[in-house]
PDB file of C-alpha atoms in Angstrom:
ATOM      1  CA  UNK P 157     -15.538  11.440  -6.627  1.00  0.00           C
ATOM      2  CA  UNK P 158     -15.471  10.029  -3.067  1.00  0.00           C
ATOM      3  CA  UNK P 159     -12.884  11.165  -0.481  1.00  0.00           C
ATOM      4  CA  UNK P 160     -12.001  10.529   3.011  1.00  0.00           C
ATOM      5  CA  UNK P 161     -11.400  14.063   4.586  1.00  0.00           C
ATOM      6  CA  UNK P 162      -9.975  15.056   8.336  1.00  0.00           C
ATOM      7  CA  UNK P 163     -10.025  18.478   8.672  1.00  0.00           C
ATOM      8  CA  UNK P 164      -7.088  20.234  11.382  1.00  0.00           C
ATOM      9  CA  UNK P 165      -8.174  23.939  11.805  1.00  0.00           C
ATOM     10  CA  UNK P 166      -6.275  26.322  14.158  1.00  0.00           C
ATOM     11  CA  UNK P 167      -7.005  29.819  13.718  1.00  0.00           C
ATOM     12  CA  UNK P 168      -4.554  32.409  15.287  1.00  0.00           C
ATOM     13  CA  UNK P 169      -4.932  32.973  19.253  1.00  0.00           C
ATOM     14  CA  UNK P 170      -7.923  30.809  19.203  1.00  0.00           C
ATOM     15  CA  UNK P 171      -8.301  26.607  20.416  1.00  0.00           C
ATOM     16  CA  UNK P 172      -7.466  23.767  17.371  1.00  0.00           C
ATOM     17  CA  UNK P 173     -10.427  22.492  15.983  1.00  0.00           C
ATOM     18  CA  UNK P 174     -10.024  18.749  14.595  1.00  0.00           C
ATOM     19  CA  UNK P 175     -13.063  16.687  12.579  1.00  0.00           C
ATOM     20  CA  UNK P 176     -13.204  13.593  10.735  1.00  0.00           C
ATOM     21  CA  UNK P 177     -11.239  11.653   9.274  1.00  0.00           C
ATOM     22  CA  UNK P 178     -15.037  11.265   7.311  1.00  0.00           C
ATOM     23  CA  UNK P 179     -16.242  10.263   3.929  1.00  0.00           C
ATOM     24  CA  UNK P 180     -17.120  12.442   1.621  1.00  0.00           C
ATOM     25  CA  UNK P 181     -18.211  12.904  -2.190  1.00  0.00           C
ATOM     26  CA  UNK P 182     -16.731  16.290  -3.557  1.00  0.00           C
ATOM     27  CA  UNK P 183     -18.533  16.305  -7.142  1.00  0.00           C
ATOM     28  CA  UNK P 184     -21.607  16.215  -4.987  1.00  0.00           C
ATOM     29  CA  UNK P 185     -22.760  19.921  -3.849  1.00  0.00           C
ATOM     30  CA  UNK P 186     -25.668  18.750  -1.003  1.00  0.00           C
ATOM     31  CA  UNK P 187     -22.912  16.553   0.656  1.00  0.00           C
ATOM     32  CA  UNK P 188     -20.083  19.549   0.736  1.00  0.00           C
ATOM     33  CA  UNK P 189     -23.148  21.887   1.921  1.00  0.00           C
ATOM     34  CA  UNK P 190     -24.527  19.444   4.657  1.00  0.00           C
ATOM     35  CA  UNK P 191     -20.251  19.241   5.856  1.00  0.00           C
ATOM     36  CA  UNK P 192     -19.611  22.886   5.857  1.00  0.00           C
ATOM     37  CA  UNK P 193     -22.714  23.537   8.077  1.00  0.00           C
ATOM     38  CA  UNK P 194     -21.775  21.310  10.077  1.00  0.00           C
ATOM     39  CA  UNK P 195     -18.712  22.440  10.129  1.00  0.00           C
ATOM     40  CA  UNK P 196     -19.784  26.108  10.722  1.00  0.00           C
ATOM     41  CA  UNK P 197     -21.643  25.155  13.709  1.00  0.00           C
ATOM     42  CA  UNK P 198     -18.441  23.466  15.659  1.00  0.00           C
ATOM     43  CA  UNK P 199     -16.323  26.790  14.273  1.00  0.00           C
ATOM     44  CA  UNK P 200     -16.855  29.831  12.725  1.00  0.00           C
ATOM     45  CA  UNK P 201     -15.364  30.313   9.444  1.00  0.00           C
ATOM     46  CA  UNK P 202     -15.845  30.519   5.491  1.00  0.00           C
ATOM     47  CA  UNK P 203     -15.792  26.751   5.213  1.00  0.00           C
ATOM     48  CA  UNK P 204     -17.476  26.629   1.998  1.00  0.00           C
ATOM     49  CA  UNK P 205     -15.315  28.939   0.032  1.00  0.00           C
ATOM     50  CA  UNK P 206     -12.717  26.602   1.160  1.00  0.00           C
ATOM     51  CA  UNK P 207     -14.524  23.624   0.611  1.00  0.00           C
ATOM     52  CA  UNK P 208     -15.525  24.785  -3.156  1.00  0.00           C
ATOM     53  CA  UNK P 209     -11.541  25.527  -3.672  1.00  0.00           C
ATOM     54  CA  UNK P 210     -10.899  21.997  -2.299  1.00  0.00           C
ATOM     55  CA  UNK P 211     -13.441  20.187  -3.893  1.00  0.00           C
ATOM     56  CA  UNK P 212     -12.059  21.866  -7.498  1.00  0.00           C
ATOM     57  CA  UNK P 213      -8.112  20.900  -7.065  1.00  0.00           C
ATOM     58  CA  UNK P 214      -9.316  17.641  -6.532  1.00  0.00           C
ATOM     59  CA  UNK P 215     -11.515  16.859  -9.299  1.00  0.00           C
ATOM     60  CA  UNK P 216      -9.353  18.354 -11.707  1.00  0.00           C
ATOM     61  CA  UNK P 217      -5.852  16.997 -10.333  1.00  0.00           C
ATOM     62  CA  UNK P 218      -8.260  13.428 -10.946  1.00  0.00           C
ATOM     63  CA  UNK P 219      -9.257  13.991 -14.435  1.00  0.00           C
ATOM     64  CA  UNK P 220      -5.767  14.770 -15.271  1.00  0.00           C
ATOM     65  CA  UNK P 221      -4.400  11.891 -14.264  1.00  0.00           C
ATOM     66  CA  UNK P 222      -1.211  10.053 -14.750  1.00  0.00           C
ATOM     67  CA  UNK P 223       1.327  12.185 -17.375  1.00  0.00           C
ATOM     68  CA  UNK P 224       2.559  10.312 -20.313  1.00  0.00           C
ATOM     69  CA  UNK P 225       5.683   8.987 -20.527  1.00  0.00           C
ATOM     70  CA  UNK P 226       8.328   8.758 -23.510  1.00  0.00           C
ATOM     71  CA  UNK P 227       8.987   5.029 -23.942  1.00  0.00           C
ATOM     72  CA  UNK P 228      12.433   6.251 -25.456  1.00  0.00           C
ATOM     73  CA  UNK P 229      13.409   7.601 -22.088  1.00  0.00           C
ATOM     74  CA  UNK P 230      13.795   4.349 -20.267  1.00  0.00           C
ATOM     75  CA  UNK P 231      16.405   2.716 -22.627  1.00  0.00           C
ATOM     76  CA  UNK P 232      18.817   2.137 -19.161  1.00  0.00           C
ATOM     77  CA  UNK P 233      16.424  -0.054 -17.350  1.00  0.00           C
ATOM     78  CA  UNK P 234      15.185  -2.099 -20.165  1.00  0.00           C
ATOM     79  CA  UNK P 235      18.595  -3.890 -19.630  1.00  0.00           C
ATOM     80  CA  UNK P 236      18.110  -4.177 -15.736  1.00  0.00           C
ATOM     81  CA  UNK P 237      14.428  -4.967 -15.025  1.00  0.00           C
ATOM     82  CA  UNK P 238      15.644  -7.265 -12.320  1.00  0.00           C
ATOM     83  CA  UNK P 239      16.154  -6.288  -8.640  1.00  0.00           C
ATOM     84  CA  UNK P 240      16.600 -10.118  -7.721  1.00  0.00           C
ATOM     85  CA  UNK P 241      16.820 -12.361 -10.322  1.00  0.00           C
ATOM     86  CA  UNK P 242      14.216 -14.580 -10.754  1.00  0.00           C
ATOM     87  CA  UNK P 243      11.973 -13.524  -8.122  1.00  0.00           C
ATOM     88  CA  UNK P 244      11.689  -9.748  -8.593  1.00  0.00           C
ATOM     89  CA  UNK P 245      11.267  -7.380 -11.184  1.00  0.00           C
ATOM     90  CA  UNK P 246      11.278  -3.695 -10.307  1.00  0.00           C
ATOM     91  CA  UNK P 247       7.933  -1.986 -10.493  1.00  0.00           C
ATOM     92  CA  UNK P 248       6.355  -5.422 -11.281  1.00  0.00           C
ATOM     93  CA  UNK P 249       4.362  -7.881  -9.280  1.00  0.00           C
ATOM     94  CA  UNK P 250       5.429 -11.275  -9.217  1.00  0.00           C
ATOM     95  CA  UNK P 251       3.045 -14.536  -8.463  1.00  0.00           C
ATOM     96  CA  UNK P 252       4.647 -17.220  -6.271  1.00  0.00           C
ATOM     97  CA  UNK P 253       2.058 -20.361  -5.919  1.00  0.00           C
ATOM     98  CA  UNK P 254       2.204 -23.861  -4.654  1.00  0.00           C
ATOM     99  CA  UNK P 255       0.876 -26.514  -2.335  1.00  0.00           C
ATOM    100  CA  UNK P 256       0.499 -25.153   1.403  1.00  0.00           C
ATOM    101  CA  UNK P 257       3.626 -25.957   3.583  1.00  0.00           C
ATOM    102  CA  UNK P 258       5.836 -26.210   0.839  1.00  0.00           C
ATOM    103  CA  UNK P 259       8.248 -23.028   2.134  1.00  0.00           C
ATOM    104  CA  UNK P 260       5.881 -19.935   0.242  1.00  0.00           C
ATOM    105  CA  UNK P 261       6.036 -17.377   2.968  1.00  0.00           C
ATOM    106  CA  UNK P 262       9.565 -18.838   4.399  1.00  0.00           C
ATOM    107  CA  UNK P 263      10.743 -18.358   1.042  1.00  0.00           C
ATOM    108  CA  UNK P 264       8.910 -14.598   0.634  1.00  0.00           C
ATOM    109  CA  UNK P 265      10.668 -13.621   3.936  1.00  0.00           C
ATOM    110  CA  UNK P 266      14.302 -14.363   2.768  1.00  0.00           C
ATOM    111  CA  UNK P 267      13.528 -12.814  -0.782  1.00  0.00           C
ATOM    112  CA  UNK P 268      12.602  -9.389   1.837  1.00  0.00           C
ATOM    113  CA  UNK P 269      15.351  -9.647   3.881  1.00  0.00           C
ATOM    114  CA  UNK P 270      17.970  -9.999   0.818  1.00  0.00           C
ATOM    115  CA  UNK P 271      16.205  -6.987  -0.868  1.00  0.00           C
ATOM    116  CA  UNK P 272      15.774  -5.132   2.540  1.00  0.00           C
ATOM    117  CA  UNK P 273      19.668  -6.046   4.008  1.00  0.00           C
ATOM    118  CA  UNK P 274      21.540  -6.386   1.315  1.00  0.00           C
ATOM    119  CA  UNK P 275      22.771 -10.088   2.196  1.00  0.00           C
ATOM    120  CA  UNK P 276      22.875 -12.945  -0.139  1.00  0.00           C
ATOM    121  CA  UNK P 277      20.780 -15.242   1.002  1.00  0.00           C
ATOM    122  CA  UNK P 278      19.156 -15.907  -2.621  1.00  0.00           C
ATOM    123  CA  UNK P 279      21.887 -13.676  -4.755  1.00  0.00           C
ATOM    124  CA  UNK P 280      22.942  -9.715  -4.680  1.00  0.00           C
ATOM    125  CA  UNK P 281      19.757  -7.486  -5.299  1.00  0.00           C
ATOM    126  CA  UNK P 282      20.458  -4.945  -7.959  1.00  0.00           C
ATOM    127  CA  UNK P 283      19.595  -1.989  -5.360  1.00  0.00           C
ATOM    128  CA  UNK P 284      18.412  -2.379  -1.620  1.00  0.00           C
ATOM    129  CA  UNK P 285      14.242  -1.597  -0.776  1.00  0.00           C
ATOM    130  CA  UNK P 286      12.405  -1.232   2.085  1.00  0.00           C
ATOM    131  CA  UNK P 287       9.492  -4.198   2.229  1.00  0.00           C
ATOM    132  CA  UNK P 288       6.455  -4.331   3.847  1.00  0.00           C
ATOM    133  CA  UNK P 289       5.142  -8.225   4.898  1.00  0.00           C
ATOM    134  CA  UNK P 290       1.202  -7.857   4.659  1.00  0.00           C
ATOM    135  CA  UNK P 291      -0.765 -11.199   6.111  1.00  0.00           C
ATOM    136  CA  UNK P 292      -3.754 -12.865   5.843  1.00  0.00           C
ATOM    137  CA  UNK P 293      -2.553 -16.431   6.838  1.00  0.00           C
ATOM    138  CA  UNK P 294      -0.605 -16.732   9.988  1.00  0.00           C
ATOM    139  CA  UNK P 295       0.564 -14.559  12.428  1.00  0.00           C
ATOM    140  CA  UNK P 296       3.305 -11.709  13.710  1.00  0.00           C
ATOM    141  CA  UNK P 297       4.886 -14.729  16.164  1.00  0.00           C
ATOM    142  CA  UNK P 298       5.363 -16.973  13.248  1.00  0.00           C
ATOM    143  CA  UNK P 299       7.145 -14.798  10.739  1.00  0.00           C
ATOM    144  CA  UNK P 300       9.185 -13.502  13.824  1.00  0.00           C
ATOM    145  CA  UNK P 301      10.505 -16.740  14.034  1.00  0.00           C
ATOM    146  CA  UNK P 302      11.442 -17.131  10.676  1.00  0.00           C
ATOM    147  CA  UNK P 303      13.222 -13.167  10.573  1.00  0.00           C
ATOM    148  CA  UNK P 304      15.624 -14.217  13.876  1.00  0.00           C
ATOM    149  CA  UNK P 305      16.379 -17.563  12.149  1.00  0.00           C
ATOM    150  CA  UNK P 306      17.251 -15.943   9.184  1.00  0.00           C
ATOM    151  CA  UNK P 307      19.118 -13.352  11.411  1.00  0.00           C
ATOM    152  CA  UNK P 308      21.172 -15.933  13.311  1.00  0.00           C
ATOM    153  CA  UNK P 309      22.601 -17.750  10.175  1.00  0.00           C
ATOM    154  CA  UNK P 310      23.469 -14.992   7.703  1.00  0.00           C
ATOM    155  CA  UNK P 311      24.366 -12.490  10.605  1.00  0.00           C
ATOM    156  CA  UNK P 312      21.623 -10.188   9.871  1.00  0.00           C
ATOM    157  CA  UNK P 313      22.297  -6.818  11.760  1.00  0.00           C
ATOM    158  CA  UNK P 314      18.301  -5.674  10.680  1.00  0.00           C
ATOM    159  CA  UNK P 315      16.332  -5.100  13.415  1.00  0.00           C
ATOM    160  CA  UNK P 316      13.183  -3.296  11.607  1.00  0.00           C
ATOM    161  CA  UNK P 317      11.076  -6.075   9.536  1.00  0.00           C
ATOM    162  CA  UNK P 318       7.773  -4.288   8.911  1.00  0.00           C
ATOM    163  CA  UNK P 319       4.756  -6.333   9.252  1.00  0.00           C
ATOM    164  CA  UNK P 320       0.787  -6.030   9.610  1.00  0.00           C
ATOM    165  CA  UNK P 321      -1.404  -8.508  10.159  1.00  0.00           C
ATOM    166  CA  UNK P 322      -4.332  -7.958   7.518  1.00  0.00           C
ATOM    167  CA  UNK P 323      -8.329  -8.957   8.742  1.00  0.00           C
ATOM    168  CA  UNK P 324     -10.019  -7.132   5.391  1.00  0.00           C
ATOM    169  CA  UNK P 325      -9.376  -7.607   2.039  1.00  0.00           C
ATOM    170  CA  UNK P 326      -6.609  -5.400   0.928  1.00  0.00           C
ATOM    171  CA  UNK P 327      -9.059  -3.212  -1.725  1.00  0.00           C
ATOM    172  CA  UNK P 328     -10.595  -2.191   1.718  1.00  0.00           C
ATOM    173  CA  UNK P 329      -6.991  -1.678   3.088  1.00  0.00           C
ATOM    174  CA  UNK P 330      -5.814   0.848   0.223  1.00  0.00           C
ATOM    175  CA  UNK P 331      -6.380   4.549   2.330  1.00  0.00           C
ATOM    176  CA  UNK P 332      -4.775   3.553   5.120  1.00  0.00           C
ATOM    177  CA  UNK P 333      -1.941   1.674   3.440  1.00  0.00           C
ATOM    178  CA  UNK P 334      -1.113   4.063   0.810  1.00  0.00           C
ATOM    179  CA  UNK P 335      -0.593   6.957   2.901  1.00  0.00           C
ATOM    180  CA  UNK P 336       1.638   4.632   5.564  1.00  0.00           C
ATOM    181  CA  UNK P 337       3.536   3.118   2.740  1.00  0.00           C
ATOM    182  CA  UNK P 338       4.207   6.627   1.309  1.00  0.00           C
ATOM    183  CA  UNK P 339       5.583   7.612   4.632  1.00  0.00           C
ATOM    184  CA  UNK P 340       7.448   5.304   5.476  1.00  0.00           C
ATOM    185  CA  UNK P 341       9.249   4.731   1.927  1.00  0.00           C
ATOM    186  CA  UNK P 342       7.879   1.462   1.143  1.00  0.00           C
ATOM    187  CA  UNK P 343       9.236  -0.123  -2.140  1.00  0.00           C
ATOM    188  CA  UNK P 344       8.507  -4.057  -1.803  1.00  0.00           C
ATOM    189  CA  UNK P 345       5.061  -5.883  -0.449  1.00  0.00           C
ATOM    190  CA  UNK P 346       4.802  -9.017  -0.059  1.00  0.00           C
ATOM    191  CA  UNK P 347       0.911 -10.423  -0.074  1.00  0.00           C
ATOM    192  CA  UNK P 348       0.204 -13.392   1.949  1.00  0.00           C
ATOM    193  CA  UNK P 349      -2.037 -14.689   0.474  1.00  0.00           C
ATOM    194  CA  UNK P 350      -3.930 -14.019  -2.441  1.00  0.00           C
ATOM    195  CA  UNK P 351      -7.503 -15.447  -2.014  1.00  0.00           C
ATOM    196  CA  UNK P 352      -7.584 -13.561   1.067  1.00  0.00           C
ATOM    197  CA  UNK P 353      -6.381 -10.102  -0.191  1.00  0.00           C
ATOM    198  CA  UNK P 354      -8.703 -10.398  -2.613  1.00  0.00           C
ATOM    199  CA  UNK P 355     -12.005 -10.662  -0.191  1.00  0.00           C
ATOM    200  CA  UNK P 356     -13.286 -13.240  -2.772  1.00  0.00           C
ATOM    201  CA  UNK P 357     -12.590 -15.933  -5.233  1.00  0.00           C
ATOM    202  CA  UNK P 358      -9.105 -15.285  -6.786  1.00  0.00           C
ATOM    203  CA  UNK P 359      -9.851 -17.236 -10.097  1.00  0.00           C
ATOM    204  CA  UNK P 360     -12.621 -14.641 -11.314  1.00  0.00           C
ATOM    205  CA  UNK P 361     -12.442 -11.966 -13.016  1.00  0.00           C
ATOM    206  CA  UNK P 362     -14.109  -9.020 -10.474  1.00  0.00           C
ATOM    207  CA  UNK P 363     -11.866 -10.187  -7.609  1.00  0.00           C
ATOM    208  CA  UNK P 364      -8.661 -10.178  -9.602  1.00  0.00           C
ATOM    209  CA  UNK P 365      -9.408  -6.896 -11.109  1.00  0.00           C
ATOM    210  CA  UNK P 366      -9.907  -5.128  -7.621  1.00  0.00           C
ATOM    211  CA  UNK P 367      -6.838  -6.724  -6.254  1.00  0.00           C
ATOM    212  CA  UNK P 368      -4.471  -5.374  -8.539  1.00  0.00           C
ATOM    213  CA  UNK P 369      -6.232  -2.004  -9.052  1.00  0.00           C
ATOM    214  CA  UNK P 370      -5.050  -2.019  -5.372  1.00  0.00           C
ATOM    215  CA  UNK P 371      -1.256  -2.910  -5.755  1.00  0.00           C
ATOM    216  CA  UNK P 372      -0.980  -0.986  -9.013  1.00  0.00           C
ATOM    217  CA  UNK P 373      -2.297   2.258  -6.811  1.00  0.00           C
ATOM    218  CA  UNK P 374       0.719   1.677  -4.466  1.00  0.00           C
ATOM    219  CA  UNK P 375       3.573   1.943  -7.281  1.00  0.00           C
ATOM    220  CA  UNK P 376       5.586  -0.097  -5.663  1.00  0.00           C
ATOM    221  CA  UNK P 377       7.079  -3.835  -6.474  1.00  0.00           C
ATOM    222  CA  UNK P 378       5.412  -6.556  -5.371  1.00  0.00           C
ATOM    223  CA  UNK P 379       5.264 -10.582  -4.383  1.00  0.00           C
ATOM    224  CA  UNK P 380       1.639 -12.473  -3.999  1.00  0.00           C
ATOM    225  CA  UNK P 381       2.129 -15.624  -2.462  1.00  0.00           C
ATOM    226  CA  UNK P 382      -0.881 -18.107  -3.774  1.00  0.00           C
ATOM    227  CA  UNK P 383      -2.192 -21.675  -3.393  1.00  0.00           C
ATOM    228  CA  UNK P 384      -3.002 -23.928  -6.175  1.00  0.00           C
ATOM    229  CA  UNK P 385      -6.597 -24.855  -6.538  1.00  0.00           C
ATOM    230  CA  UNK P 386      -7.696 -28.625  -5.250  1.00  0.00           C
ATOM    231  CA  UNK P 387      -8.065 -29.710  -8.623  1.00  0.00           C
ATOM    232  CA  UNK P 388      -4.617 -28.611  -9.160  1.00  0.00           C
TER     233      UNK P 388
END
């Protein structure tokens, strides 16, 4: 069971001591051993009682996993599964493909901005959400273009669009993005594109699997833009 740990230690009347953020395998006893020596050498204290009470939580809290749920529970939203209708179903991840330069990402940005501001610029949303535009294909300039143009026409008063501009595939992404999209209340991603979030070839199996182990790990609802193959 592999971790990435940072450790933030500040004993009373006595300096902060800060380590990692590092990787680390918690079912494995030599690895927490060789860490708390280490550890103990930069600060004393009874690291490895706290590293054994650690390394527990977390391997239990991960082979309890997700609680069931009662199907009969969720009779309301059966009858609203749309937050914009037909592009986006809540908790759901939707596939937009075509030819490139037909309007994909042009089109992706309005469907944010409607669920993000509220405006109808493709319909009402059911419920406003906070989106996140994650890129593999062009860059911050372009899309900034697109948001003020979108801005200036529907009178857009949003001034926070977040984007990132992605250089790894987005399995690699997932620590960093899950904490940042937990703090920051991020319901919607848009991926741009898929053969590039996925590190590979989109069309097999191993790729397509790892990408959306990824989104599915975010629980949020979500928009892959994607190209048709040459062979269409």
């Amino acid at each position: 069971l592999h971790c990435e740990i940072d450790v933030a230690f500040e004993y009373p009347g006595e300096r902060i001591f800060k380590y990692g953020p590092a990787r680390l395998n918690l079912s494995a006893t030599l690895s927490v051993s060789k860490l708390c020596d280490h550890l103990g050498k930069r600060f004393a204290f009874d690291w490895i009682t706290a590293m054994d009470m650690i390394s527990r939580m977390a391997i239990l809290h991960e082979r309890e996993g997700e609680p069931f749920e009662n199907l009969a529970d969720l009779s309301e939203a059966i009858a609203t599964p749309w937050v914009l209708k037909p592009f986006v179903i809540e908790g759901e991840t939707t596939i937009l493909f075509g030819d490139g330069g037909i309007g994909k990402s042009a089109l992706a940005m309005a469907i944010l901005l409607t669920l993000q501001t509220g405006k109808s610029i493709l319909g009402t949303p059911r419920k406003l959400i906070k989106g996140l535009y994650l890129d593999w294909e062009s860059s911050s300039l372009t899309h900034a273009n697109r948001f003020f143009a979108f801005k200036k026409k529907y009178n857009i008063e949003e001034s926070s669009i977040s984007y990132l501009r992605c250089t790894a595939p987005l399995p690699e992404l997932r620590n960093q993005l899950t904490k940042r999209i937990l703090e920051e209340k991020i319901g919607f991603l848009i991926i741009d594109s898929a053969g590039s979030a996925c590190g590979g070839e989109p069309e097999k199996a191993e790729s397509a699997i790892k990408l959306f182990n990824t989104i599915n790990s975010f629980k949020t609802t979500n928009l892959i833009l994607a190209h048709v193959t040459k062979s269409n």
